[in-house]
XYZ file of C-alpha atoms in Angstrom:
657
model
C -13.771 24.573 0.199
C -16.218 25.432 -2.152
C -18.124 22.576 -4.348
C -16.635 24.641 -7.911
C -13.038 24.204 -6.759
C -10.602 22.202 -9.119
C -6.627 21.409 -7.998
C -5.345 24.458 -9.866
C -7.541 27.036 -8.396
C -6.890 25.317 -4.796
C -3.251 26.001 -5.830
C -3.811 29.865 -6.602
C -5.867 30.079 -3.173
C -2.862 28.973 -1.005
C -0.264 30.650 -2.986
C -2.350 33.870 -2.676
C -3.018 33.731 1.173
C 0.391 31.904 2.475
C 2.756 32.729 -0.180
C 5.782 32.295 1.907
C 4.655 28.943 3.852
C 6.283 25.801 2.921
C 4.273 23.737 0.509
C 6.689 20.943 -0.004
C 10.066 19.898 1.020
C 12.674 17.301 -0.395
C 15.640 16.147 1.351
C 18.833 16.031 -0.884
C 22.403 15.153 0.330
C 21.085 15.283 4.041
C 19.462 18.794 3.987
C 15.671 19.544 3.366
C 14.870 21.897 0.470
C 11.573 23.845 0.991
C 9.244 25.044 -1.864
C 7.135 27.701 -0.943
C 3.466 27.750 -2.038
C 4.392 30.813 -4.074
C 7.297 29.168 -5.934
C 5.152 26.136 -6.278
C 2.404 28.233 -8.278
C 5.202 29.692 -10.465
C 6.762 26.278 -11.351
C 3.353 24.989 -12.055
C 2.783 27.790 -14.222
C 6.037 27.681 -16.062
C 6.049 23.782 -16.634
C 2.158 23.939 -17.879
C 3.350 26.870 -20.438
C 6.217 24.558 -21.184
C 3.763 21.468 -21.987
C 1.714 23.724 -24.032
C 4.499 24.675 -26.129
C 5.057 20.992 -26.348
C 1.523 20.362 -27.858
C -0.507 19.233 -24.841
C -3.813 20.558 -25.025
C -7.277 20.194 -23.100
C -8.430 16.522 -22.910
C -4.955 15.072 -23.406
C -3.576 12.716 -20.810
C 0.175 13.206 -19.632
C 1.961 10.227 -18.197
C 4.518 10.353 -15.067
C 6.554 7.527 -14.575
C 9.066 7.336 -11.447
C 9.358 7.930 -7.677
C 7.825 10.756 -5.552
C 9.377 14.086 -5.857
C 8.275 17.442 -6.154
C 8.610 17.282 -9.959
C 5.698 14.626 -10.217
C 3.127 17.085 -8.280
C 4.452 20.166 -10.485
C 3.772 18.183 -13.570
C 0.158 16.970 -12.207
C -0.871 20.350 -11.264
C 0.709 21.832 -14.580
C -1.518 19.339 -16.743
C -4.416 19.823 -14.925
C -4.035 23.633 -15.290
C -4.131 23.337 -19.110
C -7.565 20.817 -18.750
C -5.398 17.528 -19.151
C -5.351 14.675 -17.008
C -2.668 12.747 -15.037
C -1.980 9.192 -15.346
C 0.439 7.722 -12.835
C 2.797 4.438 -13.738
C 4.637 2.578 -10.928
C 8.137 2.930 -10.923
C 8.685 -0.729 -10.479
C 6.450 -1.209 -13.609
C 7.745 -3.333 -16.709
C 7.386 -2.860 -20.513
C 4.276 -4.731 -20.949
C 2.630 -2.745 -18.173
C 3.633 0.475 -19.132
C 2.747 -0.245 -23.109
C -0.645 -0.996 -21.807
C -1.221 2.209 -20.135
C 0.574 4.182 -22.375
C -1.597 3.243 -25.413
C -5.024 2.897 -23.904
C -4.495 6.390 -22.239
C -3.084 7.737 -25.792
C -0.041 9.394 -24.326
C 2.298 11.363 -26.153
C 3.828 13.201 -23.296
C 5.652 11.398 -20.673
C 7.585 12.850 -17.493
C 10.275 10.398 -16.179
C 12.305 10.372 -13.390
C 15.758 9.267 -14.551
C 17.778 7.216 -16.727
C 15.976 3.695 -15.620
C 12.661 4.988 -16.629
C 13.693 6.859 -19.622
C 15.308 3.666 -20.900
C 12.059 1.555 -20.527
C 10.598 3.968 -22.618
C 13.256 4.010 -25.346
C 12.741 0.282 -25.278
C 9.366 0.314 -26.083
C 9.893 3.035 -28.839
C 12.344 0.662 -30.621
C 10.100 -2.294 -30.623
C 7.309 0.250 -32.118
C 4.886 -0.886 -29.386
C 4.290 2.831 -28.161
C 4.746 6.299 -29.935
C 5.700 8.970 -27.321
C 6.638 12.365 -28.940
C 8.215 13.892 -25.697
C 10.150 12.459 -22.687
C 10.895 14.854 -19.693
C 13.121 13.545 -17.478
C 13.880 15.281 -13.964
C 17.311 13.495 -13.015
C 19.718 13.911 -15.483
C 22.222 11.403 -14.101
C 23.490 9.045 -16.618
C 21.408 10.815 -19.580
C 24.220 13.435 -20.472
C 25.142 11.124 -23.686
C 21.611 10.401 -24.859
C 21.010 12.017 -28.031
C 17.278 11.448 -28.722
C 15.495 14.352 -29.904
C 12.443 13.546 -27.790
C 14.365 14.029 -24.464
C 14.255 17.161 -22.726
C 15.304 18.232 -19.339
C 12.474 18.897 -16.586
C 14.132 22.500 -15.732
C 14.686 23.262 -19.566
C 11.204 22.722 -20.231
C 10.303 25.314 -17.540
C 12.817 27.782 -18.858
C 11.285 27.363 -22.136
C 7.937 27.350 -20.755
C 8.438 30.550 -19.009
C 9.404 32.293 -22.164
C 6.658 31.185 -24.048
C 4.110 32.219 -21.146
C 5.847 35.728 -21.508
C 4.468 36.011 -24.919
C 1.176 34.265 -23.844
C 0.428 36.282 -20.491
C -3.198 35.547 -20.324
C -3.326 32.022 -21.727
C -3.088 29.924 -18.548
C -5.319 31.805 -16.371
C -8.059 31.637 -19.102
C -7.394 27.842 -19.366
C -7.726 27.258 -15.707
C -10.913 29.579 -15.530
C -12.605 27.342 -18.114
C -11.736 24.063 -16.172
C -14.818 22.435 -14.202
C -14.925 20.379 -11.271
C -16.267 17.466 -13.275
C -13.385 17.117 -15.733
C -10.754 14.229 -15.611
C -8.201 15.305 -13.044
C -6.399 11.712 -12.822
C -6.566 8.402 -14.172
C -5.934 5.922 -11.496
C -4.864 2.273 -12.457
C -6.829 -0.408 -10.311
C -4.807 -3.041 -8.542
C -5.365 -5.784 -11.593
C -5.396 -8.755 -9.117
C -7.205 -10.550 -11.748
C -6.063 -9.061 -14.961
C -4.421 -6.191 -16.729
C -4.933 -2.757 -14.358
C -7.772 -1.204 -15.975
C -7.881 2.858 -16.041
C -10.654 4.554 -13.839
C -11.543 8.046 -14.563
C -11.558 10.302 -11.441
C -12.457 13.913 -11.640
C -11.473 17.127 -9.581
C -14.911 16.980 -7.738
C -14.452 13.202 -6.855
C -11.314 13.745 -5.410
C -12.086 16.723 -3.552
C -15.188 15.680 -2.222
C -13.524 12.474 -0.738
C -10.818 14.817 1.141
C -13.666 17.009 2.386
C -15.702 14.011 3.643
C -12.585 12.664 5.472
C -11.926 15.904 7.271
C -15.392 16.006 8.547
C -14.470 12.995 10.577
C -10.843 13.614 11.361
C -10.007 17.281 11.248
C -6.955 18.203 8.569
C -5.285 21.598 9.278
C -2.463 23.778 7.527
C -0.122 22.745 10.266
C -0.109 19.416 9.809
C 2.649 17.343 7.912
C 2.807 14.353 5.511
C 5.593 12.237 4.335
C 5.217 11.080 0.839
C 6.813 8.127 0.210
C 4.553 5.860 -1.338
C 3.907 5.864 -5.298
C 1.827 8.607 -6.749
C 0.592 6.001 -9.119
C -1.683 4.478 -6.014
C -4.748 6.163 -5.111
C -4.012 6.226 -1.458
C -1.112 8.602 -2.161
C -3.314 10.854 -4.502
C -5.616 10.806 -1.741
C -3.585 12.038 1.191
C -0.844 13.956 -0.298
C -2.814 15.472 -3.295
C -6.441 15.896 -2.520
C -5.964 16.668 0.820
C -3.031 18.147 0.568
C -4.467 20.706 -1.586
C -7.503 21.081 0.071
C -5.925 22.184 3.284
C -2.374 23.174 2.478
C -0.823 20.414 4.081
C 3.360 20.555 3.918
C 4.326 17.433 1.890
C 7.675 16.130 2.493
C 9.648 13.622 0.401
C 12.452 11.313 1.872
C 15.849 11.384 0.238
C 15.828 7.658 -0.648
C 14.169 4.535 0.124
C 17.177 3.662 2.245
C 16.668 6.734 4.464
C 12.715 6.613 4.493
C 12.392 5.569 8.013
C 15.133 8.024 9.251
C 13.405 10.951 7.608
C 9.934 9.738 8.862
C 11.292 10.112 12.067
C 12.718 13.345 11.744
C 9.783 15.083 10.057
C 7.032 13.324 12.750
C 3.969 13.084 10.556
C 0.389 14.257 11.510
C -1.095 12.029 9.240
C -0.078 8.717 7.696
C -1.740 6.534 4.963
C -0.231 2.938 3.917
C -1.210 -0.402 2.844
C -0.909 -3.328 5.334
C 2.704 -4.145 4.234
C 4.185 -1.044 5.871
C 2.741 -1.296 9.191
C 3.438 -4.973 9.274
C 7.101 -4.064 8.359
C 7.069 -1.711 11.140
C 5.745 -4.373 13.684
C 8.510 -6.768 12.489
C 11.127 -4.026 13.175
C 9.620 -3.682 16.693
C 10.059 -7.442 16.955
C 13.380 -7.418 15.701
C 14.736 -4.793 18.077
C 12.758 -6.259 21.098
C 14.298 -9.610 20.659
C 17.724 -7.760 20.474
C 17.396 -5.966 23.508
C 18.629 -6.882 26.763
C 16.347 -8.783 29.477
C 15.631 -5.544 31.399
C 14.456 -3.715 28.266
C 12.351 -6.879 27.244
C 10.724 -7.048 30.726
C 9.727 -3.256 30.940
C 8.599 -3.195 27.385
C 6.302 -6.210 27.860
C 4.982 -4.935 31.274
C 4.442 -1.372 29.295
C 2.804 -3.372 26.316
C 0.356 -5.355 28.427
C -0.782 -2.278 30.071
C -1.435 -0.300 26.698
C -3.056 -3.479 25.064
C -5.642 -3.830 28.218
C -6.687 -0.022 27.453
C -7.108 -0.694 23.853
C -9.039 -3.674 24.404
C -11.206 -1.991 27.077
C -11.713 1.473 24.663
C -12.571 -1.286 21.749
C -15.086 -2.569 23.845
C -16.716 0.603 25.198
C -15.576 0.184 28.575
C -14.655 3.347 30.752
C -11.074 3.728 31.493
C -10.643 4.101 35.348
C -7.868 6.808 36.965
C -5.584 3.911 38.138
C -5.609 2.584 34.727
C -5.061 5.845 33.335
C -2.381 6.354 35.779
C -0.603 2.955 34.890
C -1.028 4.029 31.109
C 1.113 7.293 31.719
C 3.772 5.344 33.153
C 3.758 2.784 30.536
C 3.848 5.258 28.013
C 6.613 7.221 29.321
C 9.055 4.116 29.825
C 7.924 1.708 27.523
C 5.651 2.692 24.644
C 6.577 6.272 23.760
C 10.114 5.397 22.875
C 9.062 2.523 20.393
C 6.973 5.252 18.799
C 9.816 7.513 18.498
C 11.639 5.141 16.731
C 8.706 4.204 14.158
C 8.471 8.011 13.501
C 4.990 8.121 14.837
C 5.325 10.055 18.091
C 3.150 12.813 16.475
C 0.759 11.130 14.432
C -2.872 11.996 15.104
C -4.393 9.698 12.258
C -3.028 6.909 10.838
C -4.769 4.689 8.134
C -4.489 1.330 6.678
C -6.251 0.230 3.599
C -5.653 -1.390 0.001
C -5.921 -4.934 1.538
C -6.887 -5.913 5.157
C -4.446 -5.451 7.921
C -5.006 -8.459 10.546
C -6.712 -7.855 13.631
C -3.893 -8.857 15.468
C -1.304 -6.386 13.877
C -4.302 -3.784 14.265
C -4.475 -4.117 17.911
C -0.943 -3.960 18.280
C -0.588 -0.372 17.166
C -3.375 0.548 19.341
C -1.840 -1.151 22.425
C 1.479 1.136 21.908
C -0.535 4.292 21.553
C -0.850 4.490 17.533
C -4.213 5.911 16.455
C -4.403 3.806 13.540
C -7.501 3.283 11.712
C -8.715 0.672 9.126
C -10.660 2.082 6.252
C -12.346 0.416 3.083
C -12.226 1.678 -0.442
C -11.274 1.027 -3.822
C -9.450 3.202 -6.876
C -12.915 3.723 -8.279
C -14.250 5.489 -5.332
C -10.991 7.616 -4.618
C -9.629 4.850 -2.099
C -11.864 5.697 0.597
C -15.493 5.015 1.651
C -15.668 3.644 4.981
C -13.816 4.358 7.819
C -13.368 4.115 11.965
C -14.152 7.048 14.105
C -11.991 7.835 17.058
C -12.824 5.850 20.258
C -14.963 3.726 18.121
C -12.345 0.982 17.034
C -13.366 -2.543 16.100
C -10.116 -4.710 15.158
C -12.176 -6.840 12.805
C -14.193 -4.383 11.176
C -13.636 -1.269 8.709
C -15.739 1.094 10.304
C -18.761 3.100 9.145
C -19.315 4.947 5.712
C -17.993 8.719 5.472
C -20.596 11.592 5.688
C -22.192 11.553 2.082
C -21.476 7.934 1.283
C -24.459 5.670 0.930
C -23.805 1.679 1.354
C -26.013 -1.133 0.447
C -25.943 -4.776 -0.088
C -27.151 -6.852 -2.597
C -28.809 -10.083 -2.422
C -25.762 -12.234 -2.641
C -24.074 -10.017 0.132
C -21.896 -7.608 -2.250
C -21.263 -4.291 -0.949
C -22.331 -1.575 -3.181
C -21.651 2.352 -2.438
C -22.617 5.646 -3.764
C -21.268 9.193 -3.274
C -19.828 12.096 -5.166
C -16.571 10.585 -5.042
C -17.514 7.615 -7.309
C -15.520 7.490 -10.440
C -16.988 8.066 -13.999
C -15.950 4.610 -15.668
C -12.903 2.774 -16.951
C -11.215 4.565 -19.971
C -11.564 3.026 -23.103
C -13.590 -0.073 -21.452
C -17.467 0.334 -21.730
C -18.030 -3.360 -20.753
C -16.049 -3.035 -17.486
C -17.778 0.396 -16.710
C -21.114 -1.272 -17.348
C -20.432 -4.030 -14.707
C -19.026 -1.590 -12.242
C -21.660 0.781 -12.123
C -25.411 0.637 -12.510
C -27.870 3.529 -13.825
C -28.316 4.888 -10.476
C -24.651 5.601 -9.582
C -24.048 2.414 -7.300
C -20.564 1.056 -7.372
C -20.582 -2.713 -7.388
C -17.549 -3.457 -5.201
C -16.992 -7.252 -6.016
C -16.753 -7.275 -2.223
C -18.988 -9.410 0.186
C -19.566 -8.010 3.530
C -22.211 -7.334 6.488
C -22.696 -4.889 9.046
C -22.128 -6.456 12.791
C -24.000 -5.721 15.851
C -22.108 -2.281 16.101
C -23.110 -1.249 12.688
C -19.656 -1.554 11.479
C -18.816 -3.014 7.852
C -17.000 -6.296 8.093
C -15.303 -7.014 4.737
C -15.281 -11.037 4.029
C -13.451 -11.006 1.006
C -14.196 -10.898 -2.993
C -17.669 -12.083 -3.620
C -16.230 -15.076 -5.854
C -13.681 -16.091 -3.061
C -16.263 -16.533 -0.341
C -16.099 -20.223 0.916
C -18.592 -22.332 2.813
C -16.893 -24.470 5.660
C -18.048 -27.843 6.756
C -19.862 -26.140 9.428
C -22.177 -24.223 6.841
C -20.502 -21.144 7.479
C -18.890 -18.663 5.331
C -15.345 -17.870 5.497
C -12.625 -15.939 4.016
C -9.221 -17.409 2.866
C -8.069 -13.792 3.472
C -8.881 -14.112 7.228
C -6.598 -17.362 7.583
C -3.986 -15.734 5.458
C -3.866 -12.489 7.536
C -3.936 -14.553 10.822
C -0.611 -16.649 9.319
C 1.036 -13.386 8.430
C 0.589 -11.770 11.522
C 3.917 -14.064 12.467
C 7.236 -12.148 11.794
C 8.402 -14.978 9.856
C 5.848 -15.070 7.466
C 5.843 -12.676 4.456
C 2.935 -14.013 2.315
C 0.572 -16.569 2.689
C -1.980 -18.342 0.321
C -4.526 -20.374 1.884
C -6.627 -23.095 -0.356
C -9.375 -25.570 0.377
C -12.102 -25.648 3.074
C -14.995 -25.567 0.700
C -17.026 -27.989 -0.908
C -15.691 -29.431 -4.330
C -17.619 -30.558 -7.448
C -18.425 -33.674 -5.565
C -20.027 -32.028 -2.708
C -16.739 -33.070 -0.116
C -14.949 -30.610 1.895
C -10.983 -30.274 1.286
C -8.789 -29.647 4.066
C -7.536 -26.091 4.329
C -3.719 -25.929 3.012
C -1.245 -23.058 2.459
C 1.653 -21.707 0.367
C 3.845 -19.685 2.607
C 6.633 -17.591 1.686
C 9.087 -16.335 4.543
C 10.486 -12.738 5.394
C 13.762 -13.593 4.588
C 15.203 -10.381 7.011
C 13.484 -12.330 10.147
C 13.988 -15.776 9.324
C 17.744 -14.852 8.445
C 18.310 -13.187 11.448
C 16.396 -15.892 13.671
C 19.022 -18.387 11.496
C 22.208 -16.538 12.512
C 21.290 -16.115 15.976
C 20.679 -20.159 15.951
C 23.874 -20.442 14.100
C 22.135 -21.924 11.211
C 23.952 -21.654 7.684
C 22.345 -21.174 4.356
C 23.215 -19.899 0.829
C 19.841 -18.686 -0.908
C 16.367 -18.160 0.079
C 15.656 -21.348 -1.210
C 18.435 -23.337 0.774
C 16.875 -21.708 3.583
C 13.385 -22.497 3.058
C 14.576 -26.490 2.866
C 16.012 -26.269 6.561
C 14.141 -28.345 8.686
C 14.502 -26.109 11.416
C 12.814 -23.310 9.776
C 10.038 -25.706 8.975
C 9.493 -26.479 12.435
C 9.480 -22.645 13.346
C 7.114 -21.880 11.026
C 4.702 -25.178 11.974
C 4.781 -23.755 15.479
C 3.307 -20.592 14.065
C 0.497 -21.962 12.260
C 0.038 -24.453 15.082
C -0.639 -21.203 17.163
C -2.900 -19.519 14.230
C -5.296 -22.765 14.148
C -5.900 -22.333 18.115
C -7.784 -19.263 17.279
C -9.629 -20.880 14.146
C -12.789 -22.950 14.201
C -12.039 -26.564 13.503
C -13.280 -26.578 9.899
C -10.916 -23.898 8.564
C -7.863 -25.043 10.614
C -4.700 -25.361 8.133
C -3.825 -28.975 7.815
C -0.949 -29.013 5.798
C 1.367 -26.202 4.171
C 4.512 -25.952 2.058
C 7.348 -23.189 2.253
C 7.573 -22.096 -1.589
C 10.927 -22.009 -2.968
C 10.776 -18.349 -3.913
C 9.078 -15.315 -2.981
C 6.125 -13.715 -4.662
C 7.412 -10.992 -7.172
C 5.201 -8.437 -8.815
C 7.728 -8.598 -11.979
C 6.451 -12.269 -12.390
C 2.760 -11.268 -12.089
C 2.264 -13.013 -8.950
C 1.489 -9.746 -6.707
C 0.363 -6.068 -7.438
C 2.498 -3.251 -7.297
C 0.511 -2.450 -3.973
C 1.417 -6.131 -2.688
C -1.979 -7.743 -3.226
C -1.528 -11.431 -4.191
C -3.131 -12.452 -7.689
C -4.696 -15.650 -6.090
C -5.660 -16.685 -9.774
C -2.195 -16.485 -11.235
C -0.795 -18.139 -7.853
C -3.669 -21.163 -8.524
C -2.570 -22.043 -12.024
C 1.278 -21.384 -11.755
C 1.711 -23.742 -8.601
C -1.240 -25.828 -9.405
C 1.038 -28.995 -9.123
C 1.964 -27.826 -5.686
C -1.630 -27.238 -4.706
C -2.598 -30.214 -5.847
C 0.354 -32.217 -3.875
C -1.001 -30.290 -0.686
C -4.864 -31.329 -1.198
C -3.873 -34.909 -1.881
C -1.719 -35.351 0.940
C 1.519 -36.065 -0.343
C 4.923 -35.903 1.343
C 6.674 -33.753 -1.075
C 6.458 -32.310 -4.253
C 9.310 -31.831 -7.043
C 9.551 -28.578 -8.711
C 12.339 -26.721 -11.073
C 13.577 -23.420 -10.279
C 16.103 -20.941 -11.735
C 18.496 -20.149 -9.024
C 20.640 -16.589 -9.511
C 23.743 -16.374 -7.033
C 25.196 -13.060 -6.078
C 27.657 -13.093 -9.010
C 24.878 -13.380 -11.690
C 25.246 -17.037 -12.499
C 21.923 -18.630 -13.002
C 21.493 -22.450 -12.654
C 18.202 -24.600 -13.010
C 17.858 -26.956 -10.190
C 15.152 -29.415 -9.226
C 13.791 -28.822 -5.672
C 11.902 -31.223 -3.586
C 9.587 -29.051 -1.303
C 8.631 -30.654 1.889
C 4.673 -30.689 2.680
C 4.385 -30.469 6.291
C 1.386 -32.361 8.130
C 0.236 -30.671 11.163
C -2.196 -33.140 12.326
C 0.370 -35.072 14.179
C 2.248 -31.885 15.370
C 2.743 -30.385 18.850
C 5.024 -27.805 19.950
C 7.860 -28.685 22.279
C 6.911 -28.981 25.743
C 7.760 -26.171 27.998
C 8.265 -23.886 25.045
C 6.459 -20.619 25.953
C 4.164 -18.852 23.541
C 5.563 -16.237 21.554
C 4.533 -12.674 22.728
C 2.961 -10.606 20.240
C 5.972 -7.711 20.441
C 8.492 -10.689 19.951
C 9.854 -13.204 17.181
C 11.292 -15.366 20.150
C 9.549 -18.312 21.123
């Protein structure tokens, strides 16, 4: 790939060299529907002409709001072919978020998936909070009776574009030729863990240079397959599906629905996969549930196979040589225990799996290596195209994120902040000069806001956000995120937010406490096995038996923590965190500042050592009835707790105690 390439020129190159090869495929009604590179280019051209006929010009921004479908990528490449840019909006976004993005980017044309997304836009327009000239939808179900003059069916825009293009035969090729690699390609929303998401400007050169650097570490070929199921509004999906997809001609597959996603993943068997920790943790939970439901013989066989794989993974991570006998045992374990699990997860063909966006706990990280999945931790941000630091094959450390990609420079400020510089660093935040100045210095260094250090192997270890790094009683730095990831390794825990452990304003050190939300599916299955009845989530978390289970999980976690940062008290929150409540981001990152403010009363009671705390909560039942209830949340003190005698420690791969 030359340095002068852009996404439209790469599309033309793939269509010219491999016109009949499959570029994308979408599963509909149980059948994969392929789109060749030639068809892909034709549809992009038609839609680009259609956008032009609607008034989209070079320098404009087109928004896409919806789930991953071929139409999203067609719209993205079409806008870029004109010289415009795309801003993606998460399909779960609510009115305020959509309004903020559309107004900040001055969007006049929106491509929306279906009736649900169209309704959001029409409500905003009715409230006069945004002004959109055209809404193009690609799923017409439910929209047949809508008569808003701005609504247009995606295929109708393609058809009118084909007619418009016939009248302007050289127009598009002239526009593509004028696109510079340093032109804006996409606008990517940041995670927004502390405030409204900012809009990062990424150019063709930013994204394609990142893809090239990644391929220098992990080669990518035209035969590789990739399953796209994470939102294109997330930089991680743009990184693999779009930047790497266009650079190396990957076949991108779209599952039929969220319900069939795991089945479709198994059917395709991707070669590459990039997901945030929540996806890998969900897979681990699935394994734990399946193994727990299996008979004693299957559990015993898998337990033996896992132990073999875990020892090999540990030896490789430590740089020890794997002997012949060990390889033989691993081959047997792989055949009878490990490969069937990888097949069930859809990871049988996976050569390179990546996790990023938030830290994946070392225990979960090691689990996947033990079953033979080559997963690697990456470190990056939207502002550097999602990736800057990465593990190498056979150079994995379960508590680090690896070393910088080729062409990426890294340094640390006096405060320990990680700073990065490369050709993938973004061009600033749209419409926010102050935030841009705070993130970029005059020499092009990106100030990440994260604290970290290099370990003895030269790997980067990320501690936490600089502002969240704490100092324990024994004077060492620690991260609340480290404690939280340890707790979240439990299959029963969905989220954990730890507080305390650092000096307060008077110089004394508070005990570490935690807010816990349950994984309702796993805990619900456990409750069913224990014949424990419950009605709602808030009812489940109040069960003494559930508290005992979580107490044992945290007790085990404490055994791996220094005394100064052991969790002393915890509470099971009466509700799960919800992005619609602004408690977590769309990529499942906890908004610590919001949690601290919203649950201040509970956090204070935890710190004070109270026995319980009263909260008010709206309970919605399945029939839609909502009742406001006062709930007494129990605060569990671990200082006098000990697991029942004779109770075995839970295996990593099991939810059973």
